[in-house]
CSV table of C-alpha atoms in Angstrom, one decimal:
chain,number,residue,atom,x,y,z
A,196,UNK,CA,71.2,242.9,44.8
A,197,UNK,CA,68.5,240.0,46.0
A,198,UNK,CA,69.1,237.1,43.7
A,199,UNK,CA,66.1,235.7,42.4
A,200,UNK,CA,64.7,232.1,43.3
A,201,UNK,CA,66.5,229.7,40.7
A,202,UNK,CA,62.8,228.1,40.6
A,203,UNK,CA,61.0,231.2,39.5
A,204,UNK,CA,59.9,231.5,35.9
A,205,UNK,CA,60.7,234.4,33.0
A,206,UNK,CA,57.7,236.9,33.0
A,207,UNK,CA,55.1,235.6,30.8
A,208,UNK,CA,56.2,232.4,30.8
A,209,UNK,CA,54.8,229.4,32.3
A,210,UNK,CA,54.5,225.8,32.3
A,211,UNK,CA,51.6,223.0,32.3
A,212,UNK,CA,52.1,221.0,35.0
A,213,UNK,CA,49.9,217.3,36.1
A,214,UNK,CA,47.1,216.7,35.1
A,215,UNK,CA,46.8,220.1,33.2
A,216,UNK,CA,49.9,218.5,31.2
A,217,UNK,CA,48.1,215.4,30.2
A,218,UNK,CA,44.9,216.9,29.9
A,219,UNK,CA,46.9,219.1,26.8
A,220,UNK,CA,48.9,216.4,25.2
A,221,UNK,CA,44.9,214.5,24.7
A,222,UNK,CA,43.4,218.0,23.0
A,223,UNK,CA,46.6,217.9,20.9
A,224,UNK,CA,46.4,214.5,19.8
A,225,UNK,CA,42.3,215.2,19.1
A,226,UNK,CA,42.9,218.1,17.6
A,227,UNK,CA,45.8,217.2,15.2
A,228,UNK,CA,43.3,213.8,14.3
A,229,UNK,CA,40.5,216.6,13.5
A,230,UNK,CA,43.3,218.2,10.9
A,231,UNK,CA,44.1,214.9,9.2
A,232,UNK,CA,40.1,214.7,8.6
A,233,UNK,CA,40.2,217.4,6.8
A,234,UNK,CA,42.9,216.4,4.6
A,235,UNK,CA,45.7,218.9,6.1
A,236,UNK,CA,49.5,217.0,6.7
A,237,UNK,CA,51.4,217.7,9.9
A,238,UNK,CA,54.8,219.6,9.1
A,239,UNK,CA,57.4,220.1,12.4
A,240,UNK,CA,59.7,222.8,11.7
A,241,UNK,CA,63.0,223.7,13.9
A,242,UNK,CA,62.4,225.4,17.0
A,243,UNK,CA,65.5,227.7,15.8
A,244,UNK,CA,66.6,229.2,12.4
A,245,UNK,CA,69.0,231.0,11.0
A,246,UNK,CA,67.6,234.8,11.4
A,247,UNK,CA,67.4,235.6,7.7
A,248,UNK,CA,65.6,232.7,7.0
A,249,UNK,CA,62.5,233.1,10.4
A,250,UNK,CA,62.7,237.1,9.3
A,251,UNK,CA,62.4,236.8,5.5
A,252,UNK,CA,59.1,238.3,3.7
A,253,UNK,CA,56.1,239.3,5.8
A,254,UNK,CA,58.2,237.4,9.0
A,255,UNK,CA,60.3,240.5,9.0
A,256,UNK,CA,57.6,241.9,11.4
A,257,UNK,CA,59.0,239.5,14.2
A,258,UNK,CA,61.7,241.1,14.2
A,259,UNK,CA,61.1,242.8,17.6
A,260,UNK,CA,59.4,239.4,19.1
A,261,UNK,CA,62.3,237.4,17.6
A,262,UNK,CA,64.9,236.0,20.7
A,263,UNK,CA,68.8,236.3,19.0
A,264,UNK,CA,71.5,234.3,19.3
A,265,UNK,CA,75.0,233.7,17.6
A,266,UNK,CA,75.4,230.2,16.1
A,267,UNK,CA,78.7,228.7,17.9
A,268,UNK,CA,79.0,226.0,14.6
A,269,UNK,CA,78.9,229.0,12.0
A,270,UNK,CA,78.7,232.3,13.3
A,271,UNK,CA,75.7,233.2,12.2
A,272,UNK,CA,72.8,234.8,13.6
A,273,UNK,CA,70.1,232.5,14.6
A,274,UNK,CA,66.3,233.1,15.7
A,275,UNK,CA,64.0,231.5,18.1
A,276,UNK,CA,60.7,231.3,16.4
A,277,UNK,CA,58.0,233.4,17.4
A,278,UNK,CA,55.4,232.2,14.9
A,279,UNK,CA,55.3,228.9,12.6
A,280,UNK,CA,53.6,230.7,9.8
A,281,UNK,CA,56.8,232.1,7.8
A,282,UNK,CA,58.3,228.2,8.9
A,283,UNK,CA,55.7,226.6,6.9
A,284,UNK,CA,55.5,229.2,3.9
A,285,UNK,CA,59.3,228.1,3.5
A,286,UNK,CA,58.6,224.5,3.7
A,287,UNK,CA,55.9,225.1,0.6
A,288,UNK,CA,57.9,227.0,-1.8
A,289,UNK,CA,61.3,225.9,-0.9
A,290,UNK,CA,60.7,222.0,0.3
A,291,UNK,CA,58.0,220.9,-0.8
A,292,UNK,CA,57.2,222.6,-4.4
A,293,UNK,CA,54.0,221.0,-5.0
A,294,UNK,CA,51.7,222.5,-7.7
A,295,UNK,CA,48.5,222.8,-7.2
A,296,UNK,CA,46.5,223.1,-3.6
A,297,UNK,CA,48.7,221.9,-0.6
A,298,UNK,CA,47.4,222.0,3.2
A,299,UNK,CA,49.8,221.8,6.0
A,300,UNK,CA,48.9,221.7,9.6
A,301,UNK,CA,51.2,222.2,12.7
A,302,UNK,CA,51.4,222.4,16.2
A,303,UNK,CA,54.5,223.2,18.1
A,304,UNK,CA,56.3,225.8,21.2
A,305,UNK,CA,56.7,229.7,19.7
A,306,UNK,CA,58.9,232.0,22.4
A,307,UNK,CA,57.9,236.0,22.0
A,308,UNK,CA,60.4,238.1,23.3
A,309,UNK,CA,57.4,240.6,23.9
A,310,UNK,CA,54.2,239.3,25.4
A,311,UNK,CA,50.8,240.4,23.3
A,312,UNK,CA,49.2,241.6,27.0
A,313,UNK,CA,49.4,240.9,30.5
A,314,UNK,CA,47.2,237.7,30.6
A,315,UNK,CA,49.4,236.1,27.3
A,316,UNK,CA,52.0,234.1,27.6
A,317,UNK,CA,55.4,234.5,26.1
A,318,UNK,CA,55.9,230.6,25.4
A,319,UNK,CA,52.8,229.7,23.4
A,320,UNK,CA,51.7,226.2,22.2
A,321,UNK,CA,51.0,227.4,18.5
A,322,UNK,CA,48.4,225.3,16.4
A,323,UNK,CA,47.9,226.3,13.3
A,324,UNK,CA,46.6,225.2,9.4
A,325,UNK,CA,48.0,226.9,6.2
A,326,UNK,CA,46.1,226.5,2.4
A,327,UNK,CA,48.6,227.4,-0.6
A,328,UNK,CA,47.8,227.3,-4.3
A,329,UNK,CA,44.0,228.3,-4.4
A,330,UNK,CA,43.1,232.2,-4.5
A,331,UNK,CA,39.8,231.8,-4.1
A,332,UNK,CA,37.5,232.8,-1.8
A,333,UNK,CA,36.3,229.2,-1.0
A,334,UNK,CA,40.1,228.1,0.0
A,335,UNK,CA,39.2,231.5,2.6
A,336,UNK,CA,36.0,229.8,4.4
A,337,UNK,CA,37.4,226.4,4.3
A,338,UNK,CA,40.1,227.8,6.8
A,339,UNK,CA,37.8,229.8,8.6
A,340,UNK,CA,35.3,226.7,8.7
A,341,UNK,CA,37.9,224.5,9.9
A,342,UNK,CA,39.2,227.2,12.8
A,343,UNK,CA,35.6,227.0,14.2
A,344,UNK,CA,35.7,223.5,14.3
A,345,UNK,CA,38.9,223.3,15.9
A,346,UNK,CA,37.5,225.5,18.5
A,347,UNK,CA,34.4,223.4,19.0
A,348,UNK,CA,36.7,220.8,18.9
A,349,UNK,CA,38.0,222.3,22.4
A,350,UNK,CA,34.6,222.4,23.6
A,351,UNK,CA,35.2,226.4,23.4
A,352,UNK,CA,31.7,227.6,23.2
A,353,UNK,CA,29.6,231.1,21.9
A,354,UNK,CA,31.9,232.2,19.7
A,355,UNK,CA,32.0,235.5,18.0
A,356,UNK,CA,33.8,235.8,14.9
A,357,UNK,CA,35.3,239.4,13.4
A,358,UNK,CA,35.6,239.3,9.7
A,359,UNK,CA,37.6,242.8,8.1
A,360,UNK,CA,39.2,243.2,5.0
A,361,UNK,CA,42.7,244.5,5.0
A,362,UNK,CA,42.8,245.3,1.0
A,363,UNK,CA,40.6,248.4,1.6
A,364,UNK,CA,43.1,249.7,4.3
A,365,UNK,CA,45.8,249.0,1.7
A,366,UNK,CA,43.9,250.5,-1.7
A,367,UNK,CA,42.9,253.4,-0.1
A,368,UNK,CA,46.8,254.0,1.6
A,369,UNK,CA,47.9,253.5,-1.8
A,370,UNK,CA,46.0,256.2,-3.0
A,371,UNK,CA,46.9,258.3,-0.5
A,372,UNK,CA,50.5,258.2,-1.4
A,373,UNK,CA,50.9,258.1,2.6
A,374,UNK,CA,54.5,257.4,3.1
A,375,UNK,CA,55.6,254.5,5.9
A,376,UNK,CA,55.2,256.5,9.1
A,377,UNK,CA,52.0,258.2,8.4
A,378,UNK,CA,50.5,254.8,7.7
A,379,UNK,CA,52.0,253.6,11.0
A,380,UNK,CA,50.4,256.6,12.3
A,381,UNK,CA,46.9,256.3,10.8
A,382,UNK,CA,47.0,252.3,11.6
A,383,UNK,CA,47.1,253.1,15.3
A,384,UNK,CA,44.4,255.6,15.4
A,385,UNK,CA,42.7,253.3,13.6
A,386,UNK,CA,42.8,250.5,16.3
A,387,UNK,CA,41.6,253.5,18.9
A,388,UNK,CA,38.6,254.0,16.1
A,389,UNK,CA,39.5,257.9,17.0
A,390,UNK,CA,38.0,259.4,13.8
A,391,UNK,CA,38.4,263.1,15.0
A,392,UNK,CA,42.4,262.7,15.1
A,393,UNK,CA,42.7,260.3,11.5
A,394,UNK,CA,40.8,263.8,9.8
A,395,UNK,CA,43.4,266.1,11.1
A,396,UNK,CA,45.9,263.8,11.0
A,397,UNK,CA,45.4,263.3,7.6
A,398,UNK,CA,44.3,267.0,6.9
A,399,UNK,CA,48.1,267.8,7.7
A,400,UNK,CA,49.5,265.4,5.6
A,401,UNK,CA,47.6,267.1,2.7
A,402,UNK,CA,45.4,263.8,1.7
A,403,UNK,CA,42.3,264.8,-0.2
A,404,UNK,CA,39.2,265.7,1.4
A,405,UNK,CA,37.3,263.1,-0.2
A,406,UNK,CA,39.7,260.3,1.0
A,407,UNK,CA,40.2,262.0,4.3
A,408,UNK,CA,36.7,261.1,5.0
A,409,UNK,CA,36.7,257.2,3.5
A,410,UNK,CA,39.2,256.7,6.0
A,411,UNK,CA,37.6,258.0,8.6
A,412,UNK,CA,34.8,256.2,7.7
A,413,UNK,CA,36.4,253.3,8.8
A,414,UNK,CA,36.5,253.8,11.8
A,415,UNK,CA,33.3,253.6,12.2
A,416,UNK,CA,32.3,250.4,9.6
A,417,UNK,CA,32.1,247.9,12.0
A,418,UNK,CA,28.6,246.4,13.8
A,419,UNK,CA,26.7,244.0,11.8
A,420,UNK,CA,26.8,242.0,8.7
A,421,UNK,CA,24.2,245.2,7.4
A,422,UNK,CA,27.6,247.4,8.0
A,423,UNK,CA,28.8,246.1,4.6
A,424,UNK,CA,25.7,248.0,2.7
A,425,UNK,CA,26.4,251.0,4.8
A,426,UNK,CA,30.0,251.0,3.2
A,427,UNK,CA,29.1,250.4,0.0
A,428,UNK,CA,27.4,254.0,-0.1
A,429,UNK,CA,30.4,255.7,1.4
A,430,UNK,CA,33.3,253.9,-0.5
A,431,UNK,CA,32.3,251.8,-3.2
A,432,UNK,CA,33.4,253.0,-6.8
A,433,UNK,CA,36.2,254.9,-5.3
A,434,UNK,CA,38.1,251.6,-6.9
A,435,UNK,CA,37.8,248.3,-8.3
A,436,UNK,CA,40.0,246.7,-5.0
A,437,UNK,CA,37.5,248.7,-2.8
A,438,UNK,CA,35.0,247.2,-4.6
A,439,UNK,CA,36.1,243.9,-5.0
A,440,UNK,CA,37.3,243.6,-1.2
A,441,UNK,CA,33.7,244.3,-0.7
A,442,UNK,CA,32.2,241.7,-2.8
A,443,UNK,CA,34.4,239.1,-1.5
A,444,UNK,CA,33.5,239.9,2.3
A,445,UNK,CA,29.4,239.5,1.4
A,446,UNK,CA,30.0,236.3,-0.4
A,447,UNK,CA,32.2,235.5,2.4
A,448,UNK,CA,28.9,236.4,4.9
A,449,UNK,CA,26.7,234.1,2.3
A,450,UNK,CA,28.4,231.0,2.9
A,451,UNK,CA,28.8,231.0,6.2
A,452,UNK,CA,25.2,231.4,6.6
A,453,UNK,CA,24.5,228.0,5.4
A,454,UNK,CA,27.6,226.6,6.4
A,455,UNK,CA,27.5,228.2,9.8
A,456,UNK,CA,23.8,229.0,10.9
A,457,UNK,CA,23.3,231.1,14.1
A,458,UNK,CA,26.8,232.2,14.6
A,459,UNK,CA,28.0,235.4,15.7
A,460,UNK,CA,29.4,237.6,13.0
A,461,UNK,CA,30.6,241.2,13.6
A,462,UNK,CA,32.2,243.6,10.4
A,463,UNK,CA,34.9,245.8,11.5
A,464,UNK,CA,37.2,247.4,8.2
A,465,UNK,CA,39.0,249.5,11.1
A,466,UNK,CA,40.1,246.2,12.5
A,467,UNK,CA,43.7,246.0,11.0
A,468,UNK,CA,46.4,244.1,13.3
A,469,UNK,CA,48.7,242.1,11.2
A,470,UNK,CA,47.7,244.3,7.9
A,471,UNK,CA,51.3,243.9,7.0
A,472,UNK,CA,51.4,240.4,7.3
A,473,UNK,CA,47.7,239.8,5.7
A,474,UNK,CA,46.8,240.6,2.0
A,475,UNK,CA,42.9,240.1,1.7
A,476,UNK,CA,40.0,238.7,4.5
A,477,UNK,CA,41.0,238.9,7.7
A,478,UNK,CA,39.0,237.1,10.6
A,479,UNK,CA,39.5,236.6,14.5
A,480,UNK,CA,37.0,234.6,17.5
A,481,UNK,CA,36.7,235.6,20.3
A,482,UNK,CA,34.6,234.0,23.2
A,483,UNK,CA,33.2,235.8,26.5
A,484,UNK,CA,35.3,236.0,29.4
A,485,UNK,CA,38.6,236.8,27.3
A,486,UNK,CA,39.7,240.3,25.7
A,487,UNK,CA,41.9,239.1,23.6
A,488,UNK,CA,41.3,236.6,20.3
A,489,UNK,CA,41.0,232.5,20.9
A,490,UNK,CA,42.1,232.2,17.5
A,491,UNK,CA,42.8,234.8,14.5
A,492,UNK,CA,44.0,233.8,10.5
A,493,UNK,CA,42.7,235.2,7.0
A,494,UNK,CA,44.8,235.5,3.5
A,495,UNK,CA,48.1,236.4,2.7
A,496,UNK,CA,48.9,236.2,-0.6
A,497,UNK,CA,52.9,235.8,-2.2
A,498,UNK,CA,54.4,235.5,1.4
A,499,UNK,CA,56.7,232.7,-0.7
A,500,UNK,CA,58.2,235.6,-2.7
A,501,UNK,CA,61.0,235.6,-0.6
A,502,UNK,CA,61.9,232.2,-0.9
A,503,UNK,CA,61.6,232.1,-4.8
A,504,UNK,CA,57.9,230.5,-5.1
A,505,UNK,CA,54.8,232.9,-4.6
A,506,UNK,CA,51.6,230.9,-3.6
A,507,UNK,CA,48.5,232.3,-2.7
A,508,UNK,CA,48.1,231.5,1.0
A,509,UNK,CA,45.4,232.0,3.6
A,510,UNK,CA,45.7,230.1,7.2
A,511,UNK,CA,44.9,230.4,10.9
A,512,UNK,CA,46.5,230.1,14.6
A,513,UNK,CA,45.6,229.6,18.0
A,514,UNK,CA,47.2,228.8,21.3
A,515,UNK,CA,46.7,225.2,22.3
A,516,UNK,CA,47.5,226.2,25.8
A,517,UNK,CA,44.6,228.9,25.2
A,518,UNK,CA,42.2,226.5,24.2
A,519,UNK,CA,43.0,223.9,27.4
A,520,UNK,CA,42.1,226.9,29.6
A,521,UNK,CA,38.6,227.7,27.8
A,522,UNK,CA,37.7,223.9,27.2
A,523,UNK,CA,35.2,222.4,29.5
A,524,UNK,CA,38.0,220.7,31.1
A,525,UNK,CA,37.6,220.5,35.1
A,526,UNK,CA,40.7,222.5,36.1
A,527,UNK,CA,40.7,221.1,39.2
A,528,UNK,CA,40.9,217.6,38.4
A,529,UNK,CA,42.9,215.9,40.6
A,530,UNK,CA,45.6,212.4,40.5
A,531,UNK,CA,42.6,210.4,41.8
A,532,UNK,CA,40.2,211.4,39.3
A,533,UNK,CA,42.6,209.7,36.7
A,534,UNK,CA,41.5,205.7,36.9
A,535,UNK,CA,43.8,203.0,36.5
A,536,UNK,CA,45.5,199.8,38.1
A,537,UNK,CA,47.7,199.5,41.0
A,538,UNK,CA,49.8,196.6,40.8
A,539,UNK,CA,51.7,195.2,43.9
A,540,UNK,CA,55.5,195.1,43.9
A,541,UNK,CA,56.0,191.4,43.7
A,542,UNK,CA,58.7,189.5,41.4
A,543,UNK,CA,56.3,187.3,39.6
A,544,UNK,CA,56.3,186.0,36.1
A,545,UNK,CA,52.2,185.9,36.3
A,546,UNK,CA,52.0,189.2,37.7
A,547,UNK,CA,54.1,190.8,35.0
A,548,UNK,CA,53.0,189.3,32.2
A,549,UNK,CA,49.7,190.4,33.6
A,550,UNK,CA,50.9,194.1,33.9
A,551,UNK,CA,51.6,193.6,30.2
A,552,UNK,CA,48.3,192.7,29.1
A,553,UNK,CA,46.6,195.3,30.2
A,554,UNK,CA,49.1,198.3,29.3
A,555,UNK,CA,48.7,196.6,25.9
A,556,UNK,CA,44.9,196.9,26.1
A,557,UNK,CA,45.1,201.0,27.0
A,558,UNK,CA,44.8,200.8,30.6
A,559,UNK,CA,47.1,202.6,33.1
A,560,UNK,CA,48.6,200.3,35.6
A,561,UNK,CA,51.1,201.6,38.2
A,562,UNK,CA,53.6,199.8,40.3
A,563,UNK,CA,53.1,199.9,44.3
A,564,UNK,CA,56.7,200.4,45.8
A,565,UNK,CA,57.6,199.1,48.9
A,566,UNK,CA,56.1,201.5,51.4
A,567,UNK,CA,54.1,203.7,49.1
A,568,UNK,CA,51.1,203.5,50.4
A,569,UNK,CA,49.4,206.4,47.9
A,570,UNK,CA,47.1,204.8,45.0
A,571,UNK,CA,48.2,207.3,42.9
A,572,UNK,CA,44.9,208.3,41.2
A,573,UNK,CA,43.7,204.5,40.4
A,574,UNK,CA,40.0,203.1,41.1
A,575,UNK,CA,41.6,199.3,40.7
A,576,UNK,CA,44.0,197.0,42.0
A,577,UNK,CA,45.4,193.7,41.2
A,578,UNK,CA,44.9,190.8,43.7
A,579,UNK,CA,46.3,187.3,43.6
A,580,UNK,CA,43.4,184.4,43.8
A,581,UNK,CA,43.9,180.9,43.5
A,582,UNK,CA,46.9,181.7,41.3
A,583,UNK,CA,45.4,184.2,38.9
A,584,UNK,CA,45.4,188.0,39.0
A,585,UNK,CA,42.3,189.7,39.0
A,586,UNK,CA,41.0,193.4,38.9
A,587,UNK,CA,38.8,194.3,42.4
A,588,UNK,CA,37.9,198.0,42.6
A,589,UNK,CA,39.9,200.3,45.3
């Protein structure tokens, strides 16, 4: 057997290196200040958990993306985390145990042991913002608000934002009496929007005729904000949820049209990834250019159950890594194109003290070695005159 290259990386796993690296480190430092704006207070949880605790509640559908390991201290299982979401419902209801609205905000490395597509990576930068305590539709925009920001923010431009509602999916399952594999079933054909197969699928099960076709009609509610009128005639009064779900996604569509005038807003009820996870609005941007979503959240009520405090919760996520690739960042920015101050090697007092200053005023300076003769990306230099250092360009 070939051995590998030691310096090869994992599939689906990658690395930022300069000036990409730096370039990152200044969107997360903008973006976390953009956060703090809004009133939302950074939380860093452990990169590793015991499993129980990453896998508890709604995080039990990691469990396939979840790396395992055996805790040499105690014996236990432990879990890398592949999402901070389940980390920061714990830190509300077990932690923290506010009452009343709390905001957290975090931004730290997730490891999937399953990549979500060939172009994803397996080691994402996860950024994220969670609302608990406020059920209300508002505490739903004010997340989705701030999500669009955050991808201005990255100077990610034309966005187009998918907005569903998982609590239809879920009344009309309910009524269905479909048991936990037929759901899985009728989820995925779902996704596919293959309406012919959900009919005889659910024809076989024995579901009714007349909710046979409201979920096939699913698959075919999604276009424009005008969808949710069309679905209204083939679902509403089936029940109060249906109904309600409904409401909630038109004065969802209301707000943002004065808060958010001219963007791009599609309806999809067929759309239904994380429907396990989520409990009411679900919403996802995407931009051109990329197949999969920039950035995806919505609500999901009592996911602090499991750790003995049940909030209402909504939130969103993105990748920052993501982001850096669809900012207007020039990707092929190069050392030079960085600025700063060379400083000569030299073993003087003035000269250091001088280096001082000017680190201490924001600027990079960078000492010359003996024999470098590279200017490692700076524009300026220090030069000695009549016993003073002074800046002359490059």
């Amino acid at each position: 057997m070939q051995r590998q290259a030691p310096w090869l990386l994992p599939d689906g796993v990658d690395e930022l290196l300069p000036p990409r690296a730096q370039q990152a480190e200044e969107l997360r430092r903008r973006l976390l200040d953009l956060h703090r704006a809004w009133g939302y207070e950074l939380i860093m949880p452990p990169f590793i958990e015991f499993l129980d605790a990453l896998l508890t509640g709604t995080g039990g559908d990691l469990d396939l993306q979840t790396f395992k390991l055996t805790d040499q201290l105690s014996g236990r299982m432990l879990g890398v985390r592949p999402d901070i979401t389940p980390q920061a419902a714990r830190v509300d209801a077990h932690q923290l145990r506010r009452e009343g609205v709390t905001r957290l905000c975090y931004l730290g490395s997730v490891l999937q042991a399953r990549g979500g597509g060939a172009a994803q990576s397996r080691n994402a930068v996860q950024l994220g913002a969670e609302l608990y305590g406020h059920s209300g539709i508002e505490s739903d925009l004010e997340i989705l608000s701030l999500m669009l920001e955050t991808l201005r923010g990255a100077g990610v431009q034309n966005i187009h934002l998918d907005v569903g509602h998982v609590g239809i999916f879920q009344v009309l399952s309910a009524r269905a009496e479909l048991d936990s594999a037929d759901e899985a079933a009728l989820f995925d054909l779902l996704q596919r929007k293959a309406a012919d197969e959900i009919s005889t699928m659910l024809a076989n099960s024995g579901v009714a005729a007349e909710l046979n076709g409201m979920f096939c009609s699913l698959a075919s509610l999604h276009g424009s904000p005008e969808v949710l009128e069309l679905a209204r005639a083939k679902l509403g009064g089936v029940d109060e949820g249906v109904d309600s779900a409904l409401d909630e996604l038109q004065q969802l569509l209301g707000s943002l049209a004065t808060r958010e005038p001219g963007i791009n807003v599609c309806i999809d009820l067929g759309e239904l990834r994380g429907y396990r996870y989520h409990t009411g609005i679900a919403f996802a941007a995407y931009t051109p250019g990329l197949s999969q979503e920039v950035a995806r959240g919505g609500r999901y009520d009592g996911i602090g159950k499991a750790f003995g405090r049940p909030r209402p919760a909504t939130g969103y996520s993105t990748d920052l890594k993501r982001l850096l690739n669809l900012s207007q960042s020039d990707t092929g920015t190069m050392a030079q194109d960085y600025g700063g101050v060379l400083a000569p090697w030299m073993e003087d007092r003035a000269l250091l003290n001088r280096v001082r200053e000017l680190r201490a005023q924001g600027e990079r300076v960078v000492w010359q070695l003996p024999g470098d003769a590279d200017r490692h990306g700076c524009n300026r230099r220090l030069v000695e005159r009549n016993g003073k250092w002074e800046l002359e360009a490059v």
